[in-house]
Amino acid sequence: MTFKGGSRGEDVARDYYETSDVDAFYAHVWGGEDIHNGIYAEAGEAVANASRRTVERVAGKVADLLKPGAAVLDMGSGYGGPARYLAPPSTVR
């Protein structure tokens, strides 16, 4: 097996997330941006809304730590929705 220059785990994760099947799964089942169950406000609420509420709640808990020059490591959340939510637009890579 040939790797693309990163660690084996990094390459396996990249190969997994860059497939159309995985993209469709997360878009339709998990709501797209964030891959966690979420905090539900009412029965039958969309996963995307509950997931966003989770991100907002966590962001509120760390807001005082996010000063210029701070770094955020978003591990295991698929497309990095929480990290993108926390990062100023000019810093997203």
Short mmCIF file of C-alpha atoms in Angstrom, two decimals:
data_model
loop_
_atom_site.label_atom_id
_atom_site.label_comp_id
_atom_site.label_asym_id
_atom_site.label_seq_id
_atom_site.Cartn_x
_atom_site.Cartn_y
_atom_site.Cartn_z
CA MET A 1 0.00 0.00 0.00
CA THR A 2 1.33 3.45 -0.91
CA PHE A 3 0.71 6.38 1.41
CA LYS A 4 0.44 10.03 0.39
CA GLY A 5 3.17 11.35 2.67
CA GLY A 6 1.37 11.47 6.03
CA SER A 7 1.09 8.85 8.69
CA ARG A 8 -0.78 5.66 7.86
CA GLY A 9 -3.70 6.78 10.06
CA GLU A 10 -3.84 10.15 8.38
CA ASP A 11 -3.91 8.53 4.94
CA VAL A 12 -6.59 6.02 5.93
CA ALA A 13 -8.77 8.81 7.37
CA ARG A 14 -8.27 10.99 4.29
CA ASP A 15 -9.14 8.13 1.94
CA TYR A 16 -12.24 7.35 4.00
CA TYR A 17 -13.60 10.89 4.17
CA GLU A 18 -12.93 11.66 0.51
CA THR A 19 -15.43 9.14 -0.85
CA SER A 20 -18.85 10.09 -2.20
CA ASP A 21 -20.53 7.39 -0.08
CA VAL A 22 -19.16 8.85 3.15
CA ASP A 23 -19.99 12.37 2.04
CA ALA A 24 -23.58 11.36 1.30
CA PHE A 25 -23.89 9.50 4.61
CA TYR A 26 -22.78 12.47 6.70
CA ALA A 27 -24.85 14.93 4.67
CA HIS A 28 -28.07 12.93 4.95
CA VAL A 29 -27.77 11.04 8.24
CA TRP A 30 -25.73 13.36 10.45
CA GLY A 31 -26.74 16.71 8.97
CA GLY A 32 -23.51 17.56 7.16
CA GLU A 33 -21.25 19.82 9.23
CA ASP A 34 -20.87 18.10 12.58
CA ILE A 35 -20.61 14.43 13.38
CA HIS A 36 -22.05 13.89 16.81
CA ASN A 37 -25.52 13.27 18.19
CA GLY A 38 -26.21 16.72 19.51
CA ILE A 39 -28.31 18.32 22.21
CA TYR A 40 -31.97 18.01 21.29
CA ALA A 41 -34.48 20.70 22.29
CA GLU A 42 -37.55 18.73 21.16
CA ALA A 43 -38.54 15.31 19.89
CA GLY A 44 -38.15 14.90 16.15
CA GLU A 45 -35.67 17.76 15.81
CA ALA A 46 -33.22 17.52 12.88
CA VAL A 47 -29.79 16.09 13.70
CA ALA A 48 -28.12 19.12 12.08
CA ASN A 49 -29.89 21.51 14.47
CA ALA A 50 -29.06 19.44 17.55
CA SER A 51 -25.45 19.07 16.42
CA ARG A 52 -25.10 22.81 15.88
CA ARG A 53 -26.53 23.40 19.37
CA THR A 54 -23.80 21.13 20.78
CA VAL A 55 -21.09 23.07 18.96
CA GLU A 56 -22.53 26.38 20.17
CA ARG A 57 -22.67 25.12 23.78
CA VAL A 58 -19.07 23.87 23.71
CA ALA A 59 -17.89 27.06 21.98
CA GLY A 60 -19.51 29.09 24.73
CA LYS A 61 -17.53 27.14 27.34
CA VAL A 62 -14.17 27.86 25.68
CA ALA A 63 -14.83 31.34 24.27
CA ASP A 64 -12.59 33.05 26.84
CA LEU A 65 -9.67 30.82 25.75
CA LEU A 66 -9.95 31.70 22.06
CA LYS A 67 -7.77 34.77 21.81
CA PRO A 68 -5.70 35.84 18.77
CA GLY A 69 -3.00 33.25 18.15
CA ALA A 70 -4.89 30.45 19.91
CA ALA A 71 -5.00 27.07 18.20
CA VAL A 72 -7.87 24.59 18.11
CA LEU A 73 -7.44 20.90 17.40
CA ASP A 74 -10.68 19.31 16.24
CA MET A 75 -10.23 15.55 16.34
CA GLY A 76 -12.69 12.97 15.17
CA SER A 77 -15.44 15.29 13.96
CA GLY A 78 -15.30 14.37 10.30
CA TYR A 79 -15.37 17.56 8.26
CA GLY A 80 -14.18 19.85 11.05
CA GLY A 81 -17.44 21.73 11.50
CA PRO A 82 -16.70 22.66 15.14
CA ALA A 83 -13.22 23.97 14.27
CA ARG A 84 -14.61 26.02 11.39
CA TYR A 85 -17.33 27.38 13.68
CA LEU A 86 -14.71 28.52 16.22
CA ALA A 87 -12.17 29.91 13.76
CA PRO A 88 -12.33 33.45 12.38
CA PRO A 89 -12.97 33.20 8.59
CA SER A 90 -9.53 34.51 7.70
CA THR A 91 -7.79 31.66 9.56
CA VAL A 92 -9.64 28.64 8.12
CA ARG A 93 -7.37 26.52 5.91
#
